[in-house]
């Protein structure tokens, strides 16, 4: 037997030995790293909008015939505002206050379209106030009953102060409690310059502005029964007496409401609504004129309010036009898988908007919850043109190509 000594140590032999020891460990770590990277949860895909975030209609600013006196405001629901005129300071609004009365009643006691609703018992106060001098009222008798719908017709069409107060007592137990509800509703609607002190508007301390009344009108016109009543030219009460709508514009030129209000101290007031069909798309014009002195064809405060309102309605109807912002199939963004993959998304139909010259409308994008894989054509979000309300234009956005999971290389090289 011989005892052969190991060869002498050299740098080369040392390096070779280290390679033999560490290579398997490094390979094992690489395999473990690859496995971990491949099974890690994938980041949630996100949507990135690349389309312009707005569109401006061509042309110069529209010339609106604002009243020379008082205040006015003019909007198109779901699109935007033409603006306002006059100093928007709180002033008496007379029977226009009944818009809020009807709004709160329908909020607390909603009716289905065409329904009459519950019966309301006429009390002594409502009967006593049926003959109240210079007030607008309807004749009711204690012990009789009227439906909620007829009560709404009486306050919006005949402008019955006695029934407005009756509705307040029926809803809240007292007129004071109901006025509290009116003011709470005004606060919720952002009517910062409005204070209600009575449900009829007879009190000069019930004050508001044209801009605030437009906010209320847009909310009220969302209620089907409110719209149905506001657009009536007349109604017949339970005693078979016919009452014509004080708003003589209703029924003509696509005017659909809403409410007049006149007193010698509040002057002439009108909150109005009208329709305009633009290439098959119907838009609602909403506006208000307040504190109008005697004028119009008959030189009265009511005539002045109607005359000024009619001019604003016609101007808005004449200004509205349609424009195609995007064509079906236009790419408006990408679905980003978080690892470098971007799948184009496109609008599924032409995106058209109604507006007027000089108006800039917003384009906003709301994403759905995105899966990691989906077929082309899958809806992934909604493009909205306008102010974001239910009346705004909304178009689905879908994947233009299949959305697939990131590949192995992308999974392997991700750092985050």
Short mmCIF file of C-alpha atoms in Angstrom, two decimals:
data_model
loop_
_atom_site.label_atom_id
_atom_site.label_comp_id
_atom_site.label_asym_id
_atom_site.label_seq_id
_atom_site.Cartn_x
_atom_site.Cartn_y
_atom_site.Cartn_z
CA UNK A 1 0.00 0.00 0.00
CA UNK A 2 1.13 3.48 -0.79
CA UNK A 3 0.00 6.79 0.66
CA UNK A 4 -0.13 9.17 -2.28
CA UNK A 5 -0.24 12.74 -1.08
CA UNK A 6 -2.82 15.12 -2.68
CA UNK A 7 -1.56 17.24 -5.45
CA UNK A 8 -0.36 20.63 -4.40
CA UNK A 9 -3.02 23.37 -4.10
CA UNK A 10 -3.20 25.77 -7.00
CA UNK A 11 -5.57 28.64 -7.79
CA UNK A 12 -7.03 26.64 -10.66
CA UNK A 13 -7.74 23.59 -8.50
CA UNK A 14 -9.31 25.83 -5.83
CA UNK A 15 -11.61 27.48 -8.37
CA UNK A 16 -12.63 24.12 -9.87
CA UNK A 17 -13.50 22.75 -6.43
CA UNK A 18 -15.64 25.80 -5.63
CA UNK A 19 -17.49 25.47 -8.93
CA UNK A 20 -18.31 21.84 -8.18
CA UNK A 21 -19.64 22.80 -4.74
CA UNK A 22 -21.64 25.96 -5.65
CA UNK A 23 -23.03 25.12 -9.10
CA UNK A 24 -25.72 22.70 -7.82
CA UNK A 25 -26.69 25.20 -5.13
CA UNK A 26 -27.00 28.02 -7.65
CA UNK A 27 -28.98 25.84 -10.02
CA UNK A 28 -31.30 24.86 -7.18
CA UNK A 29 -31.81 28.52 -6.25
CA UNK A 30 -32.56 29.40 -9.89
CA UNK A 31 -35.16 26.63 -10.08
CA UNK A 32 -36.75 27.72 -6.81
CA UNK A 33 -36.79 31.37 -7.95
CA UNK A 34 -38.41 30.42 -11.28
CA UNK A 35 -41.06 28.35 -9.56
CA UNK A 36 -41.82 31.10 -7.06
CA UNK A 37 -42.03 33.72 -9.80
CA UNK A 38 -44.35 31.57 -11.89
CA UNK A 39 -46.80 30.84 -9.06
CA UNK A 40 -46.87 34.31 -7.49
CA UNK A 41 -50.31 35.96 -7.75
CA UNK A 42 -50.54 38.09 -10.84
CA UNK A 43 -51.10 41.84 -10.44
CA UNK A 44 -54.63 42.98 -11.14
CA UNK A 45 -55.01 44.29 -14.69
CA UNK A 46 -55.78 47.99 -14.94
CA UNK A 47 -57.33 50.16 -17.62
CA UNK A 48 -55.55 53.18 -18.98
CA UNK A 49 -57.50 55.76 -20.98
CA UNK A 50 -55.52 57.27 -23.85
CA UNK A 51 -58.36 59.15 -25.56
CA UNK A 52 -58.78 62.87 -25.04
CA UNK A 53 -60.55 63.66 -21.75
CA UNK A 54 -62.75 66.31 -23.32
CA UNK A 55 -64.37 67.60 -26.50
CA UNK A 56 -65.22 71.16 -27.51
CA UNK A 57 -68.00 71.89 -29.98
CA UNK A 58 -66.97 74.08 -32.87
CA UNK A 59 -68.21 77.64 -33.16
CA UNK A 60 -68.38 80.81 -31.13
CA UNK A 61 -70.15 81.33 -27.85
CA UNK A 62 -73.96 81.10 -28.01
CA UNK A 63 -75.82 84.37 -27.51
CA UNK A 64 -78.41 83.75 -24.79
CA UNK A 65 -81.22 86.36 -24.45
CA UNK A 66 -80.95 86.79 -20.69
CA UNK A 67 -83.64 88.89 -18.97
CA UNK A 68 -82.74 92.51 -18.34
CA UNK A 69 -83.98 92.28 -14.75
CA UNK A 70 -83.93 89.76 -11.93
CA UNK A 71 -82.11 86.47 -12.21
CA UNK A 72 -82.05 83.56 -14.63
CA UNK A 73 -80.25 80.25 -15.13
CA UNK A 74 -80.29 77.79 -18.02
CA UNK A 75 -79.01 74.19 -18.13
CA UNK A 76 -79.33 71.10 -20.28
CA UNK A 77 -79.65 68.01 -18.13
CA UNK A 78 -76.76 65.60 -18.52
CA UNK A 79 -74.68 68.05 -20.56
CA UNK A 80 -73.93 71.29 -18.76
CA UNK A 81 -75.01 74.85 -18.25
CA UNK A 82 -75.43 77.88 -20.48
CA UNK A 83 -74.76 79.95 -17.38
CA UNK A 84 -76.81 82.46 -15.42
CA UNK A 85 -77.64 86.14 -15.28
CA UNK A 86 -78.18 88.61 -12.49
CA UNK A 87 -76.75 88.55 -8.99
CA UNK A 88 -77.55 85.14 -7.53
CA UNK A 89 -78.68 86.37 -4.13
CA UNK A 90 -81.64 84.92 -2.21
CA UNK A 91 -84.98 86.52 -3.13
CA UNK A 92 -88.62 85.53 -2.54
CA UNK A 93 -89.78 82.88 -5.02
CA UNK A 94 -93.53 82.70 -4.25
CA UNK A 95 -95.26 79.51 -5.39
CA UNK A 96 -92.14 78.15 -7.07
CA UNK A 97 -91.53 76.84 -3.53
CA UNK A 98 -94.15 74.17 -4.24
CA UNK A 99 -91.62 72.38 -6.47
CA UNK A 100 -89.76 71.45 -3.29
CA UNK A 101 -93.03 70.55 -1.55
CA UNK A 102 -93.87 68.11 -4.34
CA UNK A 103 -90.29 66.80 -4.44
CA UNK A 104 -90.27 65.97 -0.71
CA UNK A 105 -93.75 64.41 -0.85
CA UNK A 106 -92.75 62.11 -3.71
CA UNK A 107 -89.48 61.28 -2.01
CA UNK A 108 -91.29 60.28 1.19
CA UNK A 109 -94.32 58.74 -0.55
CA UNK A 110 -93.13 57.54 -3.97
CA UNK A 111 -95.73 56.74 -6.62
CA UNK A 112 -95.47 54.49 -9.63
CA UNK A 113 -96.15 56.05 -13.01
CA UNK A 114 -99.87 56.66 -13.42
CA UNK A 115 -100.71 55.68 -9.83
CA UNK A 116 -103.06 57.74 -7.65
CA UNK A 117 -101.47 56.75 -4.36
CA UNK A 118 -102.95 56.87 -0.86
CA UNK A 119 -105.99 58.93 0.10
CA UNK A 120 -105.45 62.08 2.14
CA UNK A 121 -108.13 63.21 4.58
CA UNK A 122 -109.13 66.87 4.24
CA UNK A 123 -108.88 68.62 7.61
CA UNK A 124 -110.62 71.73 8.89
CA UNK A 125 -107.67 74.01 8.17
CA UNK A 126 -107.59 73.00 4.50
CA UNK A 127 -111.32 73.72 4.18
CA UNK A 128 -111.04 77.05 6.01
CA UNK A 129 -108.18 78.13 3.75
CA UNK A 130 -110.12 77.29 0.58
CA UNK A 131 -111.41 80.86 0.57
CA UNK A 132 -108.34 82.83 1.60
CA UNK A 133 -108.70 86.09 -0.26
CA UNK A 134 -105.85 86.76 -2.66
CA UNK A 135 -104.26 83.32 -2.26
CA UNK A 136 -104.48 80.66 -4.95
CA UNK A 137 -106.46 77.74 -3.54
CA UNK A 138 -108.81 74.92 -4.50
CA UNK A 139 -112.13 74.19 -2.85
CA UNK A 140 -111.97 71.19 -0.49
CA UNK A 141 -114.31 70.04 2.28
CA UNK A 142 -113.40 68.62 5.68
CA UNK A 143 -113.91 64.85 5.84
CA UNK A 144 -113.48 64.35 2.08
CA UNK A 145 -110.46 62.55 0.73
CA UNK A 146 -108.22 63.24 -2.24
CA UNK A 147 -105.47 61.06 -3.65
CA UNK A 148 -101.82 61.96 -3.31
CA UNK A 149 -101.70 62.44 -7.06
CA UNK A 150 -104.61 64.89 -7.06
CA UNK A 151 -102.94 66.79 -4.24
CA UNK A 152 -99.79 67.07 -6.34
CA UNK A 153 -101.87 68.21 -9.33
CA UNK A 154 -103.51 70.87 -7.19
CA UNK A 155 -100.21 72.38 -6.04
CA UNK A 156 -98.28 72.16 -9.32
CA UNK A 157 -101.11 73.11 -11.68
CA UNK A 158 -103.63 75.15 -9.66
CA UNK A 159 -100.92 76.30 -7.19
CA UNK A 160 -103.21 75.60 -4.25
CA UNK A 161 -101.69 77.00 -1.06
CA UNK A 162 -104.20 75.25 1.17
CA UNK A 163 -103.36 71.84 -0.26
CA UNK A 164 -99.62 72.51 -0.01
CA UNK A 165 -100.08 73.09 3.72
CA UNK A 166 -102.34 70.02 3.97
CA UNK A 167 -99.64 67.88 2.35
CA UNK A 168 -97.10 69.22 4.83
CA UNK A 169 -99.27 68.24 7.81
CA UNK A 170 -100.05 64.85 6.26
CA UNK A 171 -96.39 64.06 5.65
CA UNK A 172 -94.67 65.45 8.73
CA UNK A 173 -97.42 66.05 11.29
CA UNK A 174 -96.97 69.81 11.19
CA UNK A 175 -96.03 72.49 8.70
CA UNK A 176 -92.98 73.41 10.79
CA UNK A 177 -91.64 69.85 10.71
CA UNK A 178 -92.21 69.64 6.97
CA UNK A 179 -90.35 72.92 6.38
CA UNK A 180 -87.43 71.32 8.19
CA UNK A 181 -87.53 68.50 5.65
CA UNK A 182 -87.63 71.02 2.81
CA UNK A 183 -84.49 72.74 4.08
CA UNK A 184 -82.72 69.43 4.65
CA UNK A 185 -83.51 68.43 1.06
CA UNK A 186 -82.23 71.78 -0.20
CA UNK A 187 -78.96 71.21 1.66
CA UNK A 188 -78.64 67.71 0.19
CA UNK A 189 -79.10 69.15 -3.32
CA UNK A 190 -76.41 71.80 -2.78
CA UNK A 191 -78.90 74.70 -2.76
CA UNK A 192 -76.66 76.96 -0.68
CA UNK A 193 -78.69 80.16 -1.16
CA UNK A 194 -82.12 78.74 -0.37
CA UNK A 195 -84.25 78.92 2.78
CA UNK A 196 -87.80 77.63 3.07
CA UNK A 197 -90.11 78.96 5.79
CA UNK A 198 -93.43 77.63 4.49
CA UNK A 199 -94.64 74.87 2.12
CA UNK A 200 -96.59 77.21 -0.19
CA UNK A 201 -94.13 80.03 -0.85
CA UNK A 202 -96.52 82.75 0.28
CA UNK A 203 -94.05 83.94 2.91
CA UNK A 204 -91.49 86.45 1.67
CA UNK A 205 -88.98 84.73 3.94
CA UNK A 206 -89.00 81.69 1.62
CA UNK A 207 -86.10 82.68 -0.61
CA UNK A 208 -83.86 81.15 -3.25
CA UNK A 209 -81.97 81.87 -6.47
CA UNK A 210 -82.43 80.89 -10.10
CA UNK A 211 -79.34 78.67 -9.98
CA UNK A 212 -80.58 76.84 -6.88
CA UNK A 213 -84.03 76.31 -8.38
CA UNK A 214 -82.48 74.72 -11.47
CA UNK A 215 -80.66 72.25 -9.20
CA UNK A 216 -83.99 71.32 -7.62
CA UNK A 217 -85.83 71.16 -10.93
CA UNK A 218 -83.32 68.71 -12.38
CA UNK A 219 -83.71 66.44 -9.35
CA UNK A 220 -87.51 66.70 -9.34
CA UNK A 221 -87.77 65.88 -13.04
CA UNK A 222 -86.09 62.55 -12.35
CA UNK A 223 -89.31 61.41 -10.67
CA UNK A 224 -91.79 59.97 -13.22
CA UNK A 225 -94.95 61.16 -11.45
CA UNK A 226 -93.54 64.65 -11.00
CA UNK A 227 -92.87 64.78 -14.75
CA UNK A 228 -96.37 63.50 -15.54
CA UNK A 229 -98.05 66.13 -13.40
CA UNK A 230 -95.80 69.03 -14.40
CA UNK A 231 -96.56 68.50 -18.09
CA UNK A 232 -100.37 68.61 -17.65
CA UNK A 233 -102.16 71.59 -19.17
CA UNK A 234 -105.06 71.22 -16.74
CA UNK A 235 -106.67 68.83 -14.27
CA UNK A 236 -110.16 68.18 -12.92
CA UNK A 237 -110.50 67.98 -9.14
CA UNK A 238 -112.68 65.59 -7.15
CA UNK A 239 -115.53 68.11 -7.23
CA UNK A 240 -115.37 68.05 -11.05
CA UNK A 241 -113.97 71.54 -11.35
CA UNK A 242 -111.35 72.09 -14.05
CA UNK A 243 -108.18 73.99 -13.23
CA UNK A 244 -105.88 75.30 -15.95
CA UNK A 245 -102.12 75.30 -15.52
CA UNK A 246 -100.81 78.74 -14.61
CA UNK A 247 -97.79 77.92 -16.77
CA UNK A 248 -99.28 78.76 -20.16
CA UNK A 249 -96.14 77.54 -21.94
CA UNK A 250 -96.91 73.90 -21.10
CA UNK A 251 -98.17 71.91 -24.05
CA UNK A 252 -96.54 74.09 -26.70
CA UNK A 253 -93.07 74.04 -28.24
CA UNK A 254 -92.21 70.84 -26.30
CA UNK A 255 -92.47 72.64 -22.94
CA UNK A 256 -93.00 70.10 -20.16
CA UNK A 257 -93.37 72.20 -16.99
CA UNK A 258 -92.65 73.14 -14.31
CA UNK A 259 -94.06 75.88 -12.00
CA UNK A 260 -94.94 79.55 -11.85
CA UNK A 261 -94.91 81.78 -8.80
CA UNK A 262 -96.16 85.34 -8.49
CA UNK A 263 -96.83 87.81 -5.70
CA UNK A 264 -96.65 91.59 -5.67
CA UNK A 265 -93.50 91.40 -3.54
CA UNK A 266 -91.79 88.39 -5.19
CA UNK A 267 -92.77 89.57 -8.71
CA UNK A 268 -92.85 87.01 -11.55
CA UNK A 269 -91.06 83.68 -11.21
CA UNK A 270 -90.90 80.56 -13.38
CA UNK A 271 -89.05 77.26 -13.25
CA UNK A 272 -89.33 75.55 -16.63
CA UNK A 273 -88.53 72.36 -18.48
CA UNK A 274 -88.60 71.64 -22.21
CA UNK A 275 -87.50 68.93 -24.60
CA UNK A 276 -85.37 69.01 -27.71
CA UNK A 277 -84.86 66.09 -30.11
CA UNK A 278 -81.40 66.26 -31.69
CA UNK A 279 -80.90 63.53 -34.29
CA UNK A 280 -83.08 61.12 -32.35
CA UNK A 281 -81.56 61.94 -28.96
CA UNK A 282 -83.95 63.80 -26.66
CA UNK A 283 -82.49 66.27 -24.21
CA UNK A 284 -84.19 68.10 -21.34
CA UNK A 285 -83.68 71.84 -21.01
CA UNK A 286 -84.17 73.15 -17.46
CA UNK A 287 -84.09 76.75 -16.38
CA UNK A 288 -85.49 79.44 -14.12
CA UNK A 289 -86.29 83.14 -14.17
CA UNK A 290 -86.99 84.93 -10.90
CA UNK A 291 -88.06 88.39 -9.82
CA UNK A 292 -89.36 89.58 -13.18
CA UNK A 293 -91.16 92.96 -13.19
CA UNK A 294 -94.30 93.45 -15.24
CA UNK A 295 -93.75 92.86 -18.94
CA UNK A 296 -94.46 90.47 -21.75
CA UNK A 297 -97.40 90.80 -24.16
CA UNK A 298 -99.88 91.51 -21.34
CA UNK A 299 -97.58 93.67 -19.18
CA UNK A 300 -98.02 91.53 -16.05
CA UNK A 301 -95.49 89.88 -13.74
CA UNK A 302 -96.72 86.42 -14.75
CA UNK A 303 -96.62 87.38 -18.41
CA UNK A 304 -93.07 88.67 -17.99
CA UNK A 305 -91.86 85.43 -16.37
CA UNK A 306 -93.46 83.34 -19.13
CA UNK A 307 -92.14 85.61 -21.87
CA UNK A 308 -88.56 85.58 -20.57
CA UNK A 309 -88.71 81.84 -19.97
CA UNK A 310 -89.99 81.22 -23.47
CA UNK A 311 -87.09 83.19 -24.98
CA UNK A 312 -84.57 81.14 -23.02
CA UNK A 313 -86.22 77.86 -24.02
CA UNK A 314 -86.19 78.73 -27.71
CA UNK A 315 -82.59 79.91 -27.56
CA UNK A 316 -81.48 76.67 -25.94
CA UNK A 317 -83.47 74.54 -28.36
CA UNK A 318 -81.97 76.40 -31.30
CA UNK A 319 -78.42 76.08 -30.00
CA UNK A 320 -78.39 72.33 -29.41
CA UNK A 321 -76.62 70.21 -32.01
CA UNK A 322 -75.06 66.77 -32.29
CA UNK A 323 -71.42 65.82 -32.92
CA UNK A 324 -69.70 62.45 -33.34
CA UNK A 325 -66.72 62.36 -30.99
CA UNK A 326 -65.50 58.79 -31.62
CA UNK A 327 -66.33 56.14 -34.19
CA UNK A 328 -67.21 52.55 -33.34
CA UNK A 329 -63.99 50.58 -32.99
CA UNK A 330 -61.80 53.56 -32.14
CA UNK A 331 -59.16 52.58 -29.57
CA UNK A 332 -59.56 54.67 -26.41
CA UNK A 333 -57.11 52.94 -24.08
CA UNK A 334 -55.40 49.76 -23.00
CA UNK A 335 -55.79 46.97 -20.49
CA UNK A 336 -52.41 46.77 -18.74
CA UNK A 337 -51.63 43.36 -17.20
CA UNK A 338 -49.05 44.93 -14.89
CA UNK A 339 -46.16 43.02 -16.45
CA UNK A 340 -45.75 44.93 -19.67
CA UNK A 341 -48.66 43.50 -21.65
CA UNK A 342 -51.13 46.02 -23.09
CA UNK A 343 -54.34 44.97 -24.81
CA UNK A 344 -56.23 47.70 -26.73
CA UNK A 345 -59.80 48.56 -25.74
CA UNK A 346 -62.27 50.29 -28.06
CA UNK A 347 -65.72 51.85 -28.01
CA UNK A 348 -68.46 49.46 -29.13
CA UNK A 349 -70.56 52.10 -30.88
CA UNK A 350 -70.28 55.62 -32.20
CA UNK A 351 -69.87 58.13 -29.39
CA UNK A 352 -72.09 61.10 -30.09
CA UNK A 353 -72.72 64.10 -27.90
CA UNK A 354 -75.31 66.84 -27.88
CA UNK A 355 -74.13 70.32 -27.01
CA UNK A 356 -73.74 73.82 -28.36
CA UNK A 357 -71.03 75.93 -29.96
CA UNK A 358 -68.13 76.55 -27.62
CA UNK A 359 -69.25 74.00 -25.04
CA UNK A 360 -66.56 71.71 -23.65
CA UNK A 361 -67.80 68.34 -22.43
CA UNK A 362 -65.88 65.91 -20.27
CA UNK A 363 -65.01 62.34 -21.25
CA UNK A 364 -64.56 60.08 -18.24
CA UNK A 365 -63.76 56.39 -18.07
CA UNK A 366 -65.10 53.98 -15.44
CA UNK A 367 -63.42 50.56 -15.43
CA UNK A 368 -65.11 47.28 -14.60
CA UNK A 369 -63.35 44.56 -12.59
CA UNK A 370 -60.89 43.09 -15.06
CA UNK A 371 -60.15 39.35 -15.22
CA UNK A 372 -56.69 38.07 -16.11
CA UNK A 373 -58.02 36.48 -19.29
CA UNK A 374 -60.99 37.44 -21.47
CA UNK A 375 -62.06 37.15 -25.07
CA UNK A 376 -62.10 40.01 -27.53
CA UNK A 377 -65.39 41.89 -27.27
CA UNK A 378 -65.65 41.54 -23.49
CA UNK A 379 -66.95 44.75 -21.90
CA UNK A 380 -64.31 46.21 -19.59
CA UNK A 381 -65.64 49.67 -18.81
CA UNK A 382 -67.84 52.61 -19.73
CA UNK A 383 -67.01 55.89 -21.42
CA UNK A 384 -69.20 58.77 -20.24
CA UNK A 385 -69.68 62.01 -22.14
CA UNK A 386 -71.15 64.84 -20.11
CA UNK A 387 -71.65 65.63 -16.45
CA UNK A 388 -71.79 62.03 -15.23
CA UNK A 389 -75.49 62.02 -14.32
CA UNK A 390 -77.96 59.40 -15.49
CA UNK A 391 -78.78 61.72 -18.39
CA UNK A 392 -75.21 61.72 -19.69
CA UNK A 393 -74.16 59.68 -22.75
CA UNK A 394 -72.65 56.34 -21.71
CA UNK A 395 -70.97 53.97 -24.19
CA UNK A 396 -69.54 50.49 -23.37
CA UNK A 397 -65.83 49.91 -23.93
CA UNK A 398 -64.64 46.41 -24.84
CA UNK A 399 -61.43 44.48 -25.49
CA UNK A 400 -60.35 44.77 -29.11
CA UNK A 401 -58.21 41.60 -28.80
CA UNK A 402 -58.07 38.62 -26.42
CA UNK A 403 -56.72 39.44 -22.99
CA UNK A 404 -54.19 36.74 -22.05
CA UNK A 405 -52.09 36.06 -19.00
CA UNK A 406 -48.48 37.30 -19.04
CA UNK A 407 -45.99 34.80 -20.48
CA UNK A 408 -43.42 32.86 -18.47
CA UNK A 409 -40.62 35.26 -19.35
CA UNK A 410 -42.65 38.23 -18.09
CA UNK A 411 -43.47 36.38 -14.87
CA UNK A 412 -39.83 35.36 -14.40
CA UNK A 413 -38.37 38.84 -14.83
CA UNK A 414 -40.83 40.84 -12.78
CA UNK A 415 -39.26 42.62 -9.84
CA UNK A 416 -42.17 44.11 -7.94
#
